[in-house]
Coordinates of C-alpha atoms in Angstrom, one line a residue:
X1 CA 40.4 22.3 -27.4
X2 CA 41.0 18.7 -26.4
X3 CA 41.1 19.6 -22.7
X4 CA 37.8 21.5 -23.0
X5 CA 36.2 18.4 -24.6
X6 CA 37.6 16.1 -21.8
X7 CA 36.3 18.5 -19.1
X8 CA 32.9 18.6 -20.8
X9 CA 32.7 14.8 -21.0
X10 CA 33.7 14.5 -17.3
X11 CA 31.0 16.9 -16.2
X12 CA 28.4 15.1 -18.3
X13 CA 29.7 11.8 -16.8
X14 CA 29.1 13.1 -13.3
X15 CA 25.6 14.2 -14.2
X16 CA 24.9 10.8 -15.8
X17 CA 26.2 9.0 -12.7
X18 CA 24.0 11.1 -10.4
X19 CA 20.9 10.5 -12.5
X20 CA 21.7 6.8 -12.8
X21 CA 22.2 6.5 -9.1
X22 CA 18.9 8.2 -8.4
X23 CA 17.1 5.9 -10.8
X24 CA 18.7 2.7 -9.6
X25 CA 18.0 3.5 -5.9
X26 CA 14.4 4.5 -6.7
X27 CA 15.0 8.0 -5.3
X28 CA 14.2 9.7 -8.6
X29 CA 10.5 9.8 -7.8
X30 CA 11.2 11.3 -4.4
X31 CA 13.5 14.0 -5.8
X32 CA 11.0 14.8 -8.6
X33 CA 8.1 15.0 -6.0
X34 CA 10.2 17.3 -3.8
X35 CA 10.9 19.6 -6.8
X36 CA 7.3 19.7 -7.8
X37 CA 6.2 20.3 -4.2
X38 CA 8.5 23.4 -4.1
X39 CA 6.7 24.6 -7.3
X40 CA 3.3 24.1 -5.6
X41 CA 4.2 26.0 -2.5
X42 CA 5.6 29.0 -4.5
X43 CA 2.0 29.5 -5.7
X44 CA 3.0 29.2 -9.3
X45 CA 0.4 26.5 -9.6
X46 CA -2.9 26.6 -7.8
X47 CA -6.0 24.4 -8.3
X48 CA -8.4 25.7 -11.0
X49 CA -11.4 23.6 -10.3
X50 CA -14.0 25.2 -12.5
X51 CA -16.6 23.0 -14.3
X52 CA -19.3 23.7 -16.7
X53 CA -22.0 24.6 -14.2
X54 CA -24.7 24.1 -16.8
X55 CA -24.2 20.3 -16.8
X56 CA -22.7 18.8 -13.7
X57 CA -22.2 15.1 -13.7
X58 CA -24.3 13.0 -11.3
X59 CA -22.4 10.2 -9.5
X60 CA -23.5 6.6 -9.4
X61 CA -22.7 5.6 -5.8
X62 CA -23.1 1.9 -6.5
X63 CA -19.5 0.7 -6.7
X64 CA -17.1 -0.9 -4.3
X65 CA -13.7 0.2 -2.9
X66 CA -11.2 -1.8 -0.8
X67 CA -9.6 -0.1 2.2
X68 CA -6.0 -0.7 3.3
X69 CA -7.1 -3.5 5.6
X70 CA -8.7 -5.4 2.7
X71 CA -12.3 -4.6 3.7
X72 CA -14.8 -3.9 0.9
X73 CA -16.6 -0.5 1.3
X74 CA -19.5 0.5 -0.9
X75 CA -19.1 4.1 -2.1
X76 CA -22.7 4.8 -1.0
X77 CA -21.4 5.2 2.6
X78 CA -20.3 8.7 1.5
X79 CA -23.7 9.7 0.3
X80 CA -25.0 13.0 1.8
X81 CA -21.5 14.3 2.4
X82 CA -19.1 16.4 0.5
X83 CA -16.5 14.0 -0.9
X84 CA -12.9 14.8 -1.8
X85 CA -11.8 12.1 -4.3
X86 CA -8.1 12.0 -5.3
X87 CA -7.0 9.4 -7.8
X88 CA -3.3 8.8 -7.4
X89 CA -0.5 6.2 -7.4
X90 CA 2.6 5.7 -5.3
X91 CA 5.0 5.8 -8.3
X92 CA 3.5 9.2 -9.5
X93 CA 5.8 12.1 -8.6
X94 CA 3.1 14.8 -9.0
X95 CA 0.8 12.7 -6.8
X96 CA 3.4 12.5 -4.1
X97 CA 4.1 16.3 -4.5
X98 CA 0.5 17.2 -3.6
X99 CA 0.0 14.7 -0.8
X100 CA 1.2 16.9 2.0
X101 CA -1.3 19.6 1.1
X102 CA -4.1 17.0 1.0
X103 CA -3.0 15.8 4.4
X104 CA -3.1 19.4 5.7
X105 CA -6.6 19.8 4.2
X106 CA -7.7 16.5 5.7
X107 CA -6.4 17.6 9.2
X108 CA -8.5 20.8 9.0
X109 CA -11.7 19.3 7.6
X110 CA -14.8 18.5 9.5
X111 CA -14.9 14.7 9.0
X112 CA -18.6 14.6 9.9
X113 CA -19.5 16.6 6.8
X114 CA -16.6 15.9 4.5
X115 CA -15.3 12.5 3.4
X116 CA -11.9 11.9 1.8
X117 CA -11.4 9.1 -0.7
X118 CA -7.7 8.7 -1.7
X119 CA -8.1 6.2 -4.5
X120 CA -4.9 4.5 -5.4
X121 CA -4.4 3.1 -8.8
X122 CA -1.3 1.0 -7.8
X123 CA -1.6 -2.5 -9.2
X124 CA -0.3 -3.8 -5.9
X125 CA -2.4 -2.2 -3.1
X126 CA 0.4 -3.1 -0.6
X127 CA 2.7 -0.5 -2.3
X128 CA 0.1 2.2 -1.7
X129 CA -0.3 1.1 2.0
X130 CA 3.4 1.0 2.6
X131 CA 3.9 4.4 1.0
X132 CA 1.2 6.1 3.1
X133 CA 2.5 4.4 6.2
X134 CA 6.1 5.4 5.5
X135 CA 5.1 9.1 4.9
X136 CA 2.8 9.2 8.0
X137 CA -0.3 10.2 6.1
X138 CA -3.6 9.6 8.0
X139 CA -6.2 10.2 5.3
X140 CA -8.2 7.1 4.2
X141 CA -6.8 5.2 1.3
X142 CA -8.8 2.9 -1.0
X143 CA -8.3 0.9 -4.2
X144 CA -11.0 -0.1 -6.7
X145 CA -12.7 -3.4 -5.7
X146 CA -14.3 -3.7 -9.1
X147 CA -15.2 -1.5 -12.1
X148 CA -15.1 2.2 -11.5
X149 CA -17.7 4.5 -12.9
X150 CA -16.8 6.1 -16.2
X151 CA -16.8 9.6 -14.6
X152 CA -13.8 8.6 -12.4
X153 CA -11.7 7.3 -15.3
X154 CA -9.2 10.1 -15.5
X155 CA -6.9 10.8 -18.5
X156 CA -4.0 11.2 -16.1
X157 CA -3.1 11.2 -12.5
X158 CA -3.4 12.9 -10.1
X159 CA -7.0 13.8 -10.7
X160 CA -9.2 15.3 -8.0
X161 CA -12.9 15.5 -7.8
X162 CA -15.1 17.3 -5.2
X163 CA -18.6 15.9 -5.0
X164 CA -21.5 17.8 -3.5
X165 CA -23.9 16.3 -0.8
X166 CA -26.4 15.5 -3.6
X167 CA -23.8 13.5 -5.6
X168 CA -22.8 16.0 -8.3
X169 CA -19.3 16.7 -9.3
X170 CA -18.8 20.4 -8.4
X171 CA -15.1 20.5 -9.2
X172 CA -12.5 18.6 -11.0
X173 CA -8.7 19.1 -11.3
X174 CA -6.5 17.0 -13.6
X175 CA -2.8 17.5 -12.5
X176 CA -1.2 18.4 -9.2
X177 CA -2.3 21.2 -7.0
X178 CA -1.8 22.7 -3.6
X179 CA -5.2 22.1 -1.8
X180 CA -4.1 23.7 1.4
X181 CA -5.0 27.2 0.2
X182 CA -7.7 29.6 1.4
X183 CA -8.9 30.0 -2.3
X184 CA -9.6 26.2 -2.4
X185 CA -11.2 26.0 1.0
X186 CA -13.8 28.7 0.2

């Protein structure tokens, strides 16, 4: 009985050391994002972007964003385009998990008709810039340069909105999803 307890404590000690090492090195977010990305690609989770079609929200385009170079951009530059808005943060594992699928969607999209706004909620914009650069993502990244419209204040991240050319929210997804799927593209 005593040997069994000692073996059990050793195995829990090894597990604790592994988790502590991941946490202290900062790799826990990467490991969690990888595990969640595997779940996304199995198809167990797919974006359900249905809205109440009877009352779509109209977007107020009068607010400012800041790009990764520090330039202020008014959201109105995206008027008359379909806009894919993803609210995320570099420390968010589900956000990291869905980023490769968003990059694939971005690569396939017609940039003349569709705009991408990857809106980071990181307190330090430099963290978002370094994360995107390190991962090799090429989609445009912004941070709020002032107050955001109420409609974009999400209860959790990641949250993704798709806006029509006339400025209405046509879909919204709270939580991670694989956006590089034919069902989403249609």
